[in-house]
Coordinates of C-alpha atoms in Angstrom, one line a residue:
X1146 CA -0.1 0.0 0.0
X1147 CA 3.0 2.2 0.6
X1148 CA 3.8 1.8 -3.1
X1149 CA 0.5 3.3 -4.0
X1150 CA 0.8 6.1 -1.7
X1151 CA 4.0 7.1 -3.4
X1152 CA 2.5 6.9 -6.7
X1153 CA -0.5 9.0 -5.8
X1154 CA 1.7 11.6 -4.2
X1155 CA 3.6 11.7 -7.4
X1156 CA 0.4 12.3 -9.5
X1157 CA -0.7 14.8 -7.2
X1158 CA 2.6 16.9 -7.6
X1159 CA 2.2 16.6 -11.3
X1160 CA -1.4 17.7 -11.5
X1161 CA -0.3 20.6 -9.0
X1162 CA 2.6 21.5 -11.5
X1163 CA 0.4 21.4 -14.4
X1164 CA -2.2 23.8 -12.9
X1165 CA 0.6 26.3 -11.9
X1166 CA 1.9 26.3 -15.4
X1167 CA -1.7 26.7 -16.7
X1168 CA -2.0 29.8 -14.5
X1169 CA 1.1 31.1 -15.5
X1170 CA 0.4 30.7 -19.3
X1171 CA -3.0 32.3 -18.8
X1172 CA -1.5 35.4 -17.0
X1173 CA 1.4 35.9 -19.4
X1174 CA -0.9 35.7 -22.5
X1175 CA -3.6 38.2 -21.1
X1176 CA -2.5 40.8 -23.6
X1177 CA -3.5 38.6 -26.4
X1178 CA -7.1 38.1 -25.1
X1179 CA -9.2 40.9 -26.2
X1180 CA -11.5 41.2 -23.1
X1181 CA -8.5 41.5 -20.8
X1182 CA -6.9 44.4 -23.0
X1183 CA -9.3 47.0 -22.3
X1184 CA -9.3 50.5 -24.0
X1185 CA -12.2 52.2 -22.4
X1186 CA -13.5 52.6 -18.7
X1187 CA -16.5 50.3 -19.3
X1188 CA -14.1 47.4 -20.4
X1189 CA -11.6 48.1 -17.6
X1190 CA -14.4 47.6 -15.1
X1191 CA -15.4 44.4 -16.7
X1192 CA -11.8 43.0 -17.3
X1193 CA -11.2 44.1 -13.6
X1194 CA -14.2 42.1 -12.5
X1195 CA -13.1 38.9 -14.6
X1196 CA -9.7 39.0 -13.1
X1197 CA -11.0 39.4 -9.5
X1198 CA -13.2 36.3 -10.1
X1199 CA -10.5 34.4 -11.7
X1200 CA -7.9 35.2 -8.9
X1201 CA -10.6 34.4 -6.1
X1202 CA -11.7 31.1 -7.6
X1203 CA -7.9 30.2 -8.0
X1204 CA -7.4 30.8 -4.3
X1205 CA -10.2 28.5 -3.7
X1206 CA -8.7 25.9 -5.8
X1207 CA -5.2 26.2 -4.0
X1208 CA -6.9 25.9 -0.8
X1209 CA -8.8 22.7 -1.8
X1210 CA -5.9 21.2 -3.1
X1211 CA -3.8 21.9 0.1
X1212 CA -6.6 20.3 2.2
X1213 CA -6.6 17.5 -0.2
X1214 CA -2.9 17.0 0.3
X1215 CA -3.5 17.1 4.1
X1216 CA -6.3 14.4 4.1
X1217 CA -4.2 12.0 1.8
X1218 CA -1.2 12.3 4.2
X1219 CA -3.2 12.3 7.6
X1220 CA -5.7 9.7 6.8
X1221 CA -3.5 7.4 4.6
X1222 CA -3.7 3.7 5.1
X1223 CA -0.9 2.5 7.7
X1224 CA -0.4 0.0 10.5
X1225 CA -0.7 2.3 13.3
X1226 CA -4.5 2.9 13.7
X1227 CA -4.7 4.3 17.3
X1228 CA -6.3 7.7 16.2
X1229 CA -8.6 6.3 13.7
X1230 CA -12.3 7.0 14.7
X1231 CA -14.5 5.8 11.9
X1232 CA -17.6 6.3 13.7
X1233 CA -18.9 9.8 13.8
X1234 CA -22.4 10.9 14.4
X1235 CA -22.2 14.5 13.3
X1236 CA -20.3 17.6 13.9
X1237 CA -21.9 20.9 14.4
X1238 CA -18.7 22.8 14.0
X1239 CA -18.0 21.1 10.6
X1240 CA -21.6 21.7 9.4
X1241 CA -21.4 25.3 10.1
X1242 CA -18.0 25.8 8.4
X1243 CA -19.0 24.0 5.2
X1244 CA -22.3 26.0 5.1
X1245 CA -21.0 29.5 6.0
X1246 CA -18.0 29.3 3.7
X1247 CA -19.9 28.8 0.5
X1248 CA -22.4 31.6 1.5
X1249 CA -19.2 33.9 2.0
X1250 CA -17.9 32.9 -1.4
X1251 CA -21.3 33.8 -3.2
X1252 CA -21.6 36.9 -1.4
X1253 CA -17.9 38.0 -2.2
X1254 CA -18.6 37.2 -6.0
X1255 CA -22.1 38.7 -6.1
X1256 CA -21.6 42.1 -4.4
X1257 CA -18.9 43.4 -7.0
X1258 CA -20.6 41.8 -9.9
X1259 CA -24.0 43.6 -8.9
X1260 CA -22.2 47.0 -8.4
X1261 CA -20.4 46.6 -11.7
X1262 CA -23.7 45.7 -13.6
X1263 CA -25.8 48.9 -12.5
X1264 CA -22.8 51.3 -12.8
X1265 CA -22.5 50.1 -16.5
X1266 CA -26.2 50.9 -17.2
X1267 CA -25.3 54.8 -17.5
X1268 CA -22.5 56.6 -19.0
X1269 CA -18.9 56.0 -17.4
X1270 CA -18.4 58.3 -14.4
X1271 CA -15.0 59.5 -15.6
X1272 CA -16.9 61.6 -18.4
X1273 CA -20.3 62.1 -16.8
X1274 CA -19.8 66.1 -17.5
X1275 CA -19.9 65.2 -21.4
X1276 CA -23.2 64.7 -23.4
X1277 CA -23.2 61.1 -24.8
X1278 CA -23.0 60.6 -28.7
X1279 CA -26.2 58.8 -29.5
X1280 CA -25.6 56.2 -32.3
X1281 CA -28.5 53.8 -33.5
X1282 CA -27.0 50.4 -34.1
X1283 CA -29.3 48.2 -36.3
X1284 CA -28.5 44.8 -37.1
X1285 CA -29.9 42.7 -40.1
X1286 CA -28.9 39.2 -41.4
X1287 CA -25.7 39.7 -41.7
X1288 CA -24.6 43.3 -41.5
X1289 CA -24.7 46.2 -39.0
X1290 CA -26.3 49.8 -39.9
X1291 CA -25.0 52.9 -37.6
X1292 CA -27.0 55.8 -37.7
X1293 CA -25.9 59.2 -36.5
X1294 CA -29.3 60.9 -36.3
X1295 CA -28.0 64.3 -35.3
X1296 CA -25.6 64.6 -38.1
X1297 CA -27.9 62.7 -40.6
X1298 CA -25.1 60.2 -41.5
X1299 CA -25.5 56.3 -41.7
X1300 CA -22.7 53.7 -42.1
X1301 CA -22.6 50.0 -43.0
X1302 CA -20.4 47.6 -41.0
X1303 CA -18.2 50.3 -39.4
X1304 CA -18.7 53.2 -36.9
X1305 CA -16.6 56.3 -36.0
X1306 CA -16.4 57.6 -32.5
X1307 CA -14.5 60.1 -30.8
X1308 CA -12.1 59.2 -28.0
X1309 CA -12.7 60.2 -24.4
X1310 CA -16.4 60.8 -25.0
X1311 CA -19.2 58.4 -23.9
X1312 CA -21.3 56.8 -26.8
X1313 CA -24.8 55.6 -26.2
X1314 CA -25.5 52.8 -28.6
X1315 CA -29.2 52.2 -29.1
X1316 CA -29.7 48.5 -30.2
X1317 CA -32.2 47.0 -32.4
X1318 CA -32.6 44.2 -34.8
X1319 CA -34.3 44.2 -38.1
X1320 CA -35.0 40.6 -38.3
X1321 CA -33.1 37.7 -36.1
X1322 CA -31.9 38.4 -32.4
X1323 CA -28.1 39.5 -32.3
X1324 CA -25.6 40.5 -29.8
X1325 CA -23.6 43.6 -30.1
X1326 CA -20.0 43.0 -28.9
X1327 CA -16.6 45.0 -29.0
X1328 CA -14.5 43.0 -26.6
X1329 CA -11.8 45.9 -26.0
X1330 CA -14.5 48.6 -25.2
X1331 CA -17.1 46.7 -23.1
X1332 CA -19.3 43.6 -22.8
X1333 CA -22.2 42.4 -25.3
X1334 CA -25.8 43.2 -25.2
X1335 CA -28.5 41.7 -27.1
X1336 CA -30.3 43.5 -30.1
X1337 CA -33.8 42.3 -30.7
X1338 CA -36.7 43.4 -33.1
X1339 CA -39.6 45.3 -31.5
X1340 CA -37.6 46.6 -28.6
X1341 CA -34.6 48.8 -28.1
X1342 CA -31.7 48.2 -25.7
X1343 CA -29.1 50.8 -24.6
X1344 CA -25.3 50.2 -24.2
X1345 CA -22.8 52.7 -23.1
X1346 CA -19.2 52.4 -24.3
X1347 CA -16.2 54.8 -24.4
X1348 CA -12.8 54.5 -26.1
X1349 CA -9.7 56.1 -24.2
X1350 CA -7.3 55.5 -27.1
X1351 CA -7.3 56.0 -30.6
X1352 CA -7.4 53.0 -32.9
X1353 CA -9.5 50.3 -34.6
X1354 CA -11.3 47.9 -32.4
X1355 CA -13.0 44.7 -33.8
X1356 CA -16.7 44.2 -33.2
X1357 CA -19.1 41.3 -34.0
X1358 CA -22.4 39.6 -33.6
X1359 CA -21.8 37.3 -30.7
X1360 CA -25.3 35.3 -31.1
X1361 CA -25.5 32.7 -33.7
X1362 CA -28.2 33.7 -36.2
X1363 CA -27.7 31.6 -39.4
X1364 CA -25.1 30.7 -42.0
X1365 CA -23.8 34.0 -42.3
X1366 CA -23.1 34.8 -38.6
X1367 CA -19.2 34.3 -38.9
X1368 CA -19.2 37.3 -41.3
X1369 CA -21.3 39.8 -39.2
X1370 CA -18.5 42.0 -38.1
X1371 CA -17.7 45.5 -37.9
X1372 CA -14.9 48.1 -37.1
X1373 CA -15.2 50.6 -34.3
X1374 CA -12.8 53.5 -35.3
X1375 CA -11.8 55.7 -32.3
X1376 CA -10.6 59.1 -33.5
X1377 CA -9.4 62.5 -32.1
X1378 CA -12.1 65.1 -32.1
X1379 CA -10.8 67.0 -34.9
X1380 CA -10.5 63.8 -37.0
X1381 CA -14.0 62.7 -35.9
X1382 CA -15.6 66.2 -36.9
X1383 CA -13.8 66.1 -40.2
X1384 CA -15.1 62.6 -41.0
X1385 CA -18.6 64.1 -40.2
X1386 CA -18.3 66.9 -42.7
X1387 CA -17.1 64.5 -45.4
X1388 CA -19.7 61.8 -44.7
X1389 CA -22.4 64.3 -44.9
X1390 CA -21.5 64.7 -48.7
X1391 CA -21.9 60.9 -49.4
X1392 CA -24.6 59.4 -51.7
X1393 CA -28.3 59.8 -50.0
X1394 CA -29.5 56.5 -48.5
X1395 CA -32.9 55.9 -50.0
X1396 CA -35.6 53.7 -48.8
X1397 CA -35.2 51.4 -51.9
X1398 CA -31.5 51.0 -51.3
X1399 CA -32.1 50.4 -47.6
X1400 CA -34.7 47.8 -48.1
X1401 CA -32.8 46.0 -50.6
X1402 CA -29.7 45.9 -48.1
X1403 CA -32.3 44.1 -45.4
X1404 CA -32.1 41.1 -47.7
X1405 CA -30.0 38.5 -46.0
X1406 CA -26.4 38.4 -47.0
X1407 CA -23.2 40.5 -46.5
X1408 CA -22.5 43.9 -47.2
X1409 CA -19.2 45.9 -48.0
X1410 CA -18.3 49.0 -45.8
X1411 CA -20.4 51.9 -47.0
X1412 CA -21.3 55.4 -45.9
X1413 CA -24.4 57.5 -46.6
X1414 CA -25.9 60.9 -46.0
X1415 CA -29.3 60.5 -44.5
X1416 CA -30.5 57.6 -42.2
X1417 CA -33.2 54.9 -42.4
X1418 CA -34.7 56.3 -39.2
X1419 CA -37.0 58.6 -41.0
X1420 CA -38.9 55.7 -42.8
X1421 CA -38.1 52.5 -40.9
X1422 CA -38.6 52.1 -37.4
X1423 CA -37.9 48.5 -36.2
X1424 CA -39.0 49.1 -32.8
X1425 CA -42.7 50.3 -33.6
X1426 CA -43.0 48.3 -36.9
X1427 CA -41.0 44.9 -36.3
X1428 CA -42.6 43.7 -39.6
X1429 CA -41.0 46.1 -41.7
X1430 CA -38.3 43.6 -42.9
X1431 CA -40.8 41.2 -44.3
X1432 CA -42.4 43.8 -46.4
X1433 CA -38.9 45.0 -47.7
X1434 CA -38.2 41.2 -48.4
X1435 CA -41.5 41.2 -50.6
X1436 CA -40.4 44.2 -52.4
X1437 CA -37.5 42.5 -54.0
X1438 CA -39.2 39.1 -54.3
X1439 CA -37.0 37.6 -51.4
X1440 CA -38.4 34.2 -49.9
X1441 CA -36.6 32.4 -47.3
X1442 CA -35.4 29.1 -48.8
X1443 CA -34.8 25.8 -47.0
X1444 CA -31.0 25.3 -46.7
X1445 CA -31.4 21.6 -47.0
X1446 CA -33.2 21.6 -50.4
X1447 CA -30.8 22.2 -53.2
X1448 CA -33.7 22.4 -55.6
X1449 CA -35.0 25.6 -54.3
X1450 CA -34.0 28.8 -56.3
X1451 CA -34.0 32.5 -55.5
X1452 CA -34.8 35.1 -58.0
X1453 CA -34.3 38.3 -56.6
X1454 CA -35.8 41.4 -58.6
X1455 CA -33.4 44.2 -59.2
X1456 CA -36.0 46.9 -58.9
X1457 CA -38.6 47.0 -56.3
X1458 CA -42.0 45.4 -56.9
X1459 CA -44.1 47.2 -54.4
X1460 CA -44.2 50.8 -53.3
X1461 CA -42.3 51.9 -50.3
X1462 CA -43.8 51.1 -47.2
X1463 CA -45.3 54.0 -45.2
X1464 CA -44.9 54.3 -41.3
X1465 CA -46.8 51.7 -39.8
X1466 CA -47.4 50.5 -36.2
X1467 CA -47.2 46.8 -36.0
X1468 CA -45.9 46.4 -32.3
X1469 CA -48.7 45.8 -30.0
X1470 CA -47.0 47.7 -27.2
X1471 CA -47.3 50.9 -29.1
X1472 CA -50.1 53.2 -30.0
X1473 CA -50.8 54.7 -33.6
X1474 CA -48.9 57.8 -32.7
X1475 CA -45.7 55.7 -31.7
X1476 CA -46.1 56.0 -27.9
X1477 CA -45.7 53.0 -25.8
X1478 CA -49.0 51.5 -24.0
X1479 CA -49.0 50.1 -20.6
X1480 CA -50.6 46.7 -19.6
X1481 CA -52.0 43.8 -22.1
X1482 CA -52.5 44.9 -25.7
X1483 CA -53.4 43.3 -29.0
X1484 CA -51.6 43.5 -32.1
X1485 CA -52.8 45.9 -35.0
X1486 CA -51.1 45.1 -38.2
X1487 CA -51.2 46.6 -41.9
X1488 CA -49.1 46.5 -44.9

């Protein structure tokens, strides 16, 4: 039995060494992990919470491994059994310990997490004296539209923001549910049709940050990406003036881009907000598809064919309320409602 004890001790040492090397590799490679390389106050808060949780849980693992080693040594099989007491009928002290400790662990993880969640529901406190830049982010299979309502500009698959200024993204989906995520600037938040979600982000350094849809939504999911370009105030203002001279975004053009597929990076003057509201009119996208004869196909049936029209077959859709939670004048109702639809 002594031989088995030696083998067990060697395996434990190997396991402990493997764990230490894994932790060292993780810590040394943090700079290559986007969520652990924050470039703004929101991301710094979240990465700090992640590291706190990792270190806290590693401490727990180390304590458990030490206790395991103590138990293996203290209660190993041996010839001298003078202190062996197999009959135990309960221990109030032990029961209190193994009940209180998990409760304390949960509290230690919950308190900072809840505080961080609520603090990130508003603009970062470091720039609370600045008015947030409002950008409407609309997802559609498989592209992103960014609308600057105040500047009357819309971009596709990229968004420019000024550094050291809070940005309020108003998220909505034209069709399938997606998740807006820029790892180096902050955590993800869902975008859904028929409702609007708000997400505050901020960049402290100039540069280009990768963003993407983090929620699987079909065969084109992997390509639904965008760039966030953080610029100085001067460069951002110059880009605004230049973009206001870009081609006009028409309703026909926008409706055609709503057809599932990928789009190149584009810039337009004007936005779709004046003629398409995916919050109050979640059925807008279906009418847009009909205008160009798009019909969703069964991906498992190779015999089905899609023949899209180059020109719209139906007139442009007028403003319509199809969301049961809104009145005909676009105001939100309270209490149970029934849907009213029209095309």
